[in-house]
Short mmCIF file of C-alpha atoms in Angstrom, two decimals:
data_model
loop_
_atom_site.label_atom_id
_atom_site.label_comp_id
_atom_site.label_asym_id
_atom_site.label_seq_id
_atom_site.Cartn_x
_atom_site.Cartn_y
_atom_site.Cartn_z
CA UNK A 257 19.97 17.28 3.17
CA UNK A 258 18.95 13.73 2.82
CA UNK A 259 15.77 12.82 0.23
CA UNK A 260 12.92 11.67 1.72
CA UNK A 261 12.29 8.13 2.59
CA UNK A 262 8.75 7.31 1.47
CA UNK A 263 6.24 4.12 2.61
CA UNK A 264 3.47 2.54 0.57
CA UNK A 265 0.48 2.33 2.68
CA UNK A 266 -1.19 -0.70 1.09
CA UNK A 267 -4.59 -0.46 2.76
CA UNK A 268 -4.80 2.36 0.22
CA UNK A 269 -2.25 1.91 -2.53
CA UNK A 270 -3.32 -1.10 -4.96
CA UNK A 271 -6.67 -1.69 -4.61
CA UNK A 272 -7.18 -3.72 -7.45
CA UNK A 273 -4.84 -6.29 -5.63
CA UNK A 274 -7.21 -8.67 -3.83
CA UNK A 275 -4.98 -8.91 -0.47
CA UNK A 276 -2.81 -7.49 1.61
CA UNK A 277 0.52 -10.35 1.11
CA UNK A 278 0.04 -9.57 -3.01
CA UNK A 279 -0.09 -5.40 -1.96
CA UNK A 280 3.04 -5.65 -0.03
CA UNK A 281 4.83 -7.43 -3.20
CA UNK A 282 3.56 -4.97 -5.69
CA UNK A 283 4.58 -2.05 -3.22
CA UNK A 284 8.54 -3.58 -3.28
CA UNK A 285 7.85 -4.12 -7.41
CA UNK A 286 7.22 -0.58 -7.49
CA UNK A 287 10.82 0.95 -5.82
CA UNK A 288 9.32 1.58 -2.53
CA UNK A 289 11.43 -0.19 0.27
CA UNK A 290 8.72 0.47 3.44
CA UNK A 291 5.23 0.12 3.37
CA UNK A 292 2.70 0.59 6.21
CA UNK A 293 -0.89 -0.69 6.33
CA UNK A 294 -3.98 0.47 8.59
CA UNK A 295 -5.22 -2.38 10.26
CA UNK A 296 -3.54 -5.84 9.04
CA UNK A 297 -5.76 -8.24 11.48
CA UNK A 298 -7.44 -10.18 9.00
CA UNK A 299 -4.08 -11.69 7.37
CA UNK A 300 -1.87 -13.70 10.16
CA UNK A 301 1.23 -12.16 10.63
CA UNK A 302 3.66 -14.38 9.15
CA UNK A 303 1.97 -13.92 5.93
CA UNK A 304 2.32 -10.29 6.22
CA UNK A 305 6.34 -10.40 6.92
CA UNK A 306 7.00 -13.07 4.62
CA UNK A 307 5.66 -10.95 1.77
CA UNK A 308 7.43 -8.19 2.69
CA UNK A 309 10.57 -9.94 3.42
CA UNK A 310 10.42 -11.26 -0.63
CA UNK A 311 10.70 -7.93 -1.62
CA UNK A 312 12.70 -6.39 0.77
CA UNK A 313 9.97 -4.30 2.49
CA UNK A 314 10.43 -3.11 5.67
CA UNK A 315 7.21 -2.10 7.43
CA UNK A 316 7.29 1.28 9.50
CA UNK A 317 3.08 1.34 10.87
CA UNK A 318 0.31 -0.39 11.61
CA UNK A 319 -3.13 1.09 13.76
CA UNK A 320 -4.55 -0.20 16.60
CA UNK A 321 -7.90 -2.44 16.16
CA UNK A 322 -10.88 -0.08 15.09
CA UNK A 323 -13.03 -1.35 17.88
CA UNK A 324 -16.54 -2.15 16.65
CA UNK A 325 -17.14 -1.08 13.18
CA UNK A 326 -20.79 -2.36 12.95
CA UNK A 327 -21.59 -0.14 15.77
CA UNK A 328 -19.52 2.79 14.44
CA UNK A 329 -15.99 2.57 16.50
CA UNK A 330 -13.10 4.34 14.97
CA UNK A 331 -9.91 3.60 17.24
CA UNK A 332 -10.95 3.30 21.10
CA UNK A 333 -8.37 5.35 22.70
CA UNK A 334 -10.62 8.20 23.85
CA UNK A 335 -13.91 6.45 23.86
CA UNK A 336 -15.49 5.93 27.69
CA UNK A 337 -16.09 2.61 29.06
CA UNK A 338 -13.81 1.10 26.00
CA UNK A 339 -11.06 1.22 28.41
CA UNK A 340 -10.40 -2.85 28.59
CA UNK A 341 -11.37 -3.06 24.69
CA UNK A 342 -8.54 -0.35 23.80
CA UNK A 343 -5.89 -2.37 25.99
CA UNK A 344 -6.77 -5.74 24.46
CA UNK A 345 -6.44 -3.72 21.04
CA UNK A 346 -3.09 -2.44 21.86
CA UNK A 347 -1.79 -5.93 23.03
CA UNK A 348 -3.10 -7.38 19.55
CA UNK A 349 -1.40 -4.52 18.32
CA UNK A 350 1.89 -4.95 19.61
CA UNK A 351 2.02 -8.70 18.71
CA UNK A 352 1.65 -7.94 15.19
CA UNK A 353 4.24 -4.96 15.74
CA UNK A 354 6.74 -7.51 16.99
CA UNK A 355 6.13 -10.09 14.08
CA UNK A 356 6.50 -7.59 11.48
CA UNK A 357 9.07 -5.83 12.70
CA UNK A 358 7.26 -2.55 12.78
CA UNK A 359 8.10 0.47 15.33
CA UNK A 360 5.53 2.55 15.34
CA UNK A 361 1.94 1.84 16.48
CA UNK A 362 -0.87 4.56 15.88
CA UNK A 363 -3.19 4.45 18.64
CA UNK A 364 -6.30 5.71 17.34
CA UNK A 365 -8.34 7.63 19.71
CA UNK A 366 -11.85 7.30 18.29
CA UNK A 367 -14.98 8.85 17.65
CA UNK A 368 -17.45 11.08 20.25
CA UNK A 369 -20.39 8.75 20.83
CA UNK A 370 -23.31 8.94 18.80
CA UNK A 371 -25.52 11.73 20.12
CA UNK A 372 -23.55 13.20 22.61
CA UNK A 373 -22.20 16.88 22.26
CA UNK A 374 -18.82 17.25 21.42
CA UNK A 375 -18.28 20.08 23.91
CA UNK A 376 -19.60 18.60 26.71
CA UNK A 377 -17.86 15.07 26.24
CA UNK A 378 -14.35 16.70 25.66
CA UNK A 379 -13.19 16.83 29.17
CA UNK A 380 -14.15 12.99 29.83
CA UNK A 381 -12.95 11.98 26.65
CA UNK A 382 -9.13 13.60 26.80
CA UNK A 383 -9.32 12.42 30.83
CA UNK A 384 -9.86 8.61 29.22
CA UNK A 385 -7.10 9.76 26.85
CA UNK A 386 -4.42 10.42 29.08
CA UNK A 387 -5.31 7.33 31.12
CA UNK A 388 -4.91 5.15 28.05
CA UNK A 389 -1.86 6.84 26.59
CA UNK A 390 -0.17 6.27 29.92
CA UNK A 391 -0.90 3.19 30.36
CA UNK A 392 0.38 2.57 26.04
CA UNK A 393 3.40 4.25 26.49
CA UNK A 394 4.84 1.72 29.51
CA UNK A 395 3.38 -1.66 27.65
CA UNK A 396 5.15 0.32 24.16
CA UNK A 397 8.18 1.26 26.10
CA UNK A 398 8.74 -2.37 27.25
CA UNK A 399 9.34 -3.32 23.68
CA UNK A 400 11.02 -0.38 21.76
CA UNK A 401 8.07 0.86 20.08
CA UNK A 402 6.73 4.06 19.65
CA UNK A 403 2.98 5.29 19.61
CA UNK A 404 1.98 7.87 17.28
CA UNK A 405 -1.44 10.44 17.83
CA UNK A 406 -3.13 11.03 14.56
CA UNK A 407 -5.45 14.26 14.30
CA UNK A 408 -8.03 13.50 11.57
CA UNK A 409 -10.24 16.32 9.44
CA UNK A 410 -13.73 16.86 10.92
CA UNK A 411 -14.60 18.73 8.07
CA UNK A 412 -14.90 16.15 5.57
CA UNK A 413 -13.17 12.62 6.74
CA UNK A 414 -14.97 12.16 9.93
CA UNK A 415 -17.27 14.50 11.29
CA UNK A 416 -17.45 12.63 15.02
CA UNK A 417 -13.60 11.56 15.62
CA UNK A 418 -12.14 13.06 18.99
CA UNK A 419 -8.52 14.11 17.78
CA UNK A 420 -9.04 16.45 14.86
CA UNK A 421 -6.09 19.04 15.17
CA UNK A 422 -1.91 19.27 15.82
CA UNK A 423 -2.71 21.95 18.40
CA UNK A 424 -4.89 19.29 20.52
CA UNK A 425 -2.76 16.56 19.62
CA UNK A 426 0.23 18.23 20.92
CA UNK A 427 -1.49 19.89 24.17
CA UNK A 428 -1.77 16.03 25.23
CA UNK A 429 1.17 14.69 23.89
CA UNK A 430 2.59 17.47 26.77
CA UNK A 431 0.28 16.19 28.68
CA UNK A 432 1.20 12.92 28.79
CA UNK A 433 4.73 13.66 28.52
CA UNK A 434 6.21 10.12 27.73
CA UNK A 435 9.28 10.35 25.00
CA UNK A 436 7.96 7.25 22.99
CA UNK A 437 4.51 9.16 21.94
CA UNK A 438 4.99 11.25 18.95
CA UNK A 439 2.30 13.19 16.56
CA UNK A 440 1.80 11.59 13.11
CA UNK A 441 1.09 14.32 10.52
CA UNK A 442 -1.24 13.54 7.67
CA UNK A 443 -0.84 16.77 5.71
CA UNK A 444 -4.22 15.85 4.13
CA UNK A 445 -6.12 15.97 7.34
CA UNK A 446 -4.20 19.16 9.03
CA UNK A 447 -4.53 21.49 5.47
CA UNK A 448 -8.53 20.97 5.95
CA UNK A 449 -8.68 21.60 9.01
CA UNK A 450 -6.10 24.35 9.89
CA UNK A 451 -4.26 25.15 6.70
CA UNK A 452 -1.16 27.43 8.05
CA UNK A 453 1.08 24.35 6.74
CA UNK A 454 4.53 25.98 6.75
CA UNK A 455 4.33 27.80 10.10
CA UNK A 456 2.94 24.24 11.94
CA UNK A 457 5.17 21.87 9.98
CA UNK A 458 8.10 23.70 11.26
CA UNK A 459 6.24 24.24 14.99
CA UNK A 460 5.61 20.60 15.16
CA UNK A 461 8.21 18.89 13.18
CA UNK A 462 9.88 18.28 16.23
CA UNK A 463 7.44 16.20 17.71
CA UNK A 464 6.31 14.25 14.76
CA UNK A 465 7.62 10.42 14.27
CA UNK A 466 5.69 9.72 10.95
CA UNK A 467 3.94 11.58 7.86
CA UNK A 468 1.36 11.21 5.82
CA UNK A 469 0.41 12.90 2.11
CA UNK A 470 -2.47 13.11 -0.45
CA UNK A 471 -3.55 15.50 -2.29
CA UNK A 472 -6.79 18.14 -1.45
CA UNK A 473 -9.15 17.78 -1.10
CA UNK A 474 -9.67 14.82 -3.55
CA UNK A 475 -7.01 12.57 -1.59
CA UNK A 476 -5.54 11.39 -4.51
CA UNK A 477 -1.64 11.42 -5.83
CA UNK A 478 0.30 13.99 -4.90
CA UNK A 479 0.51 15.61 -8.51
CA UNK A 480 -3.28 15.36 -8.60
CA UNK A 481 -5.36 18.45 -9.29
CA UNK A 482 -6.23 20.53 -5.61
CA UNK A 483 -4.63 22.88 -3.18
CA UNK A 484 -1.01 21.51 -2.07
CA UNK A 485 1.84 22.07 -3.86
CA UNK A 486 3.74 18.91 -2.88
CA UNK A 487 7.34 20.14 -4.38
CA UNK A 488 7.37 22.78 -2.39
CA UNK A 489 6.33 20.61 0.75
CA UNK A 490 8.93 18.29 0.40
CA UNK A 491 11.62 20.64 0.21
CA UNK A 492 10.09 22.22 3.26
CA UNK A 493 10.38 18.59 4.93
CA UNK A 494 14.15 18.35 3.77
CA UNK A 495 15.18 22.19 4.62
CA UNK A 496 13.31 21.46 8.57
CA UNK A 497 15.71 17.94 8.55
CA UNK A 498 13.01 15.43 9.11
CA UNK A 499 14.40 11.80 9.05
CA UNK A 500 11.10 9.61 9.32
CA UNK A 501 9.01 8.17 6.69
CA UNK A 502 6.48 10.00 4.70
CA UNK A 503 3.45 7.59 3.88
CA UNK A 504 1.50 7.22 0.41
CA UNK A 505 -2.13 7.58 2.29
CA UNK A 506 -4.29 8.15 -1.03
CA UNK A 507 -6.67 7.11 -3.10
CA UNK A 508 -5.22 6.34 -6.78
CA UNK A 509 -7.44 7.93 -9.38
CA UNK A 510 -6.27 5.18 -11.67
CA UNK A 511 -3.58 2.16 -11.91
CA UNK A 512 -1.11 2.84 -8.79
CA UNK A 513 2.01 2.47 -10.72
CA UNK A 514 0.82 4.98 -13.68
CA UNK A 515 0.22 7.19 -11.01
CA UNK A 516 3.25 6.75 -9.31
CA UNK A 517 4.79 9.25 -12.06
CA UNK A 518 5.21 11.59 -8.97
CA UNK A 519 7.69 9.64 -6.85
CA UNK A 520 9.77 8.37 -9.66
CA UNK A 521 10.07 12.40 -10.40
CA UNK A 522 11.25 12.90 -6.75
CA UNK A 523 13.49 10.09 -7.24
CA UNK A 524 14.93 11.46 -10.16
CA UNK A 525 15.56 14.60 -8.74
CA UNK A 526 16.52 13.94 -5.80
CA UNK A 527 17.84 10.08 -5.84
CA UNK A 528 17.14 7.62 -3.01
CA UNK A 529 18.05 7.65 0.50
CA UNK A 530 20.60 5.10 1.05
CA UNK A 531 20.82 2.36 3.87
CA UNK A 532 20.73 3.75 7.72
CA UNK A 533 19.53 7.47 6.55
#
């Protein structure tokens, strides 16, 4: 069984770094050798790769545009009448994919809209779902990448967002049936809102192209006080053969490389996966 492969996501990791470029370095400083970052739109794409190239980063995930955030938007993928926004998002998307030489796009399905009932909006919403994921998996397909659907907590992250558990995520992922759309599991997001983490990591591992820890329900490091035990999920990872990356999505409590501690213990353990695992 081969260790883990884990990716600094450096919209989280390093905030006391002003920018993304100066993240990305610190991230390859630090031992990690991928890093990932939620939306990198505001820093021109060059920039982006060239830091990473310095330190010999590669970068495994990027979202698609948020949509609006003045007026609320979180990811347009599901959202009605966003249809043309959500395309032009994805084609920004894949531009910066193909700069940075990242595979995997997550294409963020959004939020119900303000004052509508999520019941009654559900069958519209998966309806513009399908539509969009259809139409992201040929413009993905044409260029080797692969689209990930993220279900995030209701229950504490985001109280409005569309795609909130692996059970719905999958149901349109079968849907939709295209190979190059996979589920991304953020173990944060499924233990609050489903728990049951053994028994759906090993129904779903199959499907999933990328992963996602923090601890709960504070979101910090891994070894942080709360409700996961993280040794114990690894191993699970390893024993079930996953091969993708597992992303640092937390919030540090403190400095990012004190609190690193974790990692360097998994490393120690368990060594580092070498090039082409």
């Amino acid at each position: 069984m081969a260790p883990l492969r884990f990716s600094a996501n450096v919209s989280w990791l390093f905030p006391e770094l002003p920018g993304l470029p100066a993240r990305l370095r610190a991230a390859g400083s630090s031992g990690f050798e991928a890093a990932e970052v939620g939306w990198p739109y505001g820093e021109p794409p060059e920039a982006l790769a060239r830091a990473a190239r310095e330190v010999g980063l590669q970068l495994v995930l990027i979202n698609t545009p948020p949509g609006d955030r003045e007026k609320g938007e979180m990811g347009l993928g599901a959202v009605p009448g966003r249809q043309a926004a959500f395309r032009d998002g994805l084609e920004q998307a894949v531009l910066y994919a193909k700069a940075l030489g990242c595979p995997r796009i997550h294409l963020m399905a959004g939020r119900v809209p303000q004052g509508a009932d999520r019941a009654a909006v559900r069958g519209e919403m998966e309806t513009v779902f399908l539509e969009n994921l259809r139409h992201a998996a040929g413009v993905l397909a044409q260029e080797n990448l692969v689209g990930l659907l993220e279900p995030i907590n209701t229950r504490i992250t985001d109280p409005r967002y569309f795609l909130d558990t692996p059970q719905q995520a999958a149901a349109i992922l079968e849907k939709v049936g295209r190979p190059n759309l996979q589920l991304q599991m953020d173990i944060f997001h499924w233990q609050i809102m489903d728990g049951n983490l053994t028994g759906n990591i090993r129904e779903f591992l199959p499907f999933v192209g990328h992963v996602q820890v923090a601890q709960v329900p504070g979101r910090g490091e891994p070894n942080s006080p709360g409700e996961l035990n993280f040794p114990y999920l690894f191993q699970l990872l390893e024993d079930e053969g996953y091969k993708g990356f597992v992303g640092c999505e937390y919030q540090p409590r403190g400095d990012t490389v004190e609190g690193l501690s974790w990692l360097r213990s998994y490393w120690d353990k368990r060594g580092r996966p070498q090039a082409g695992q």
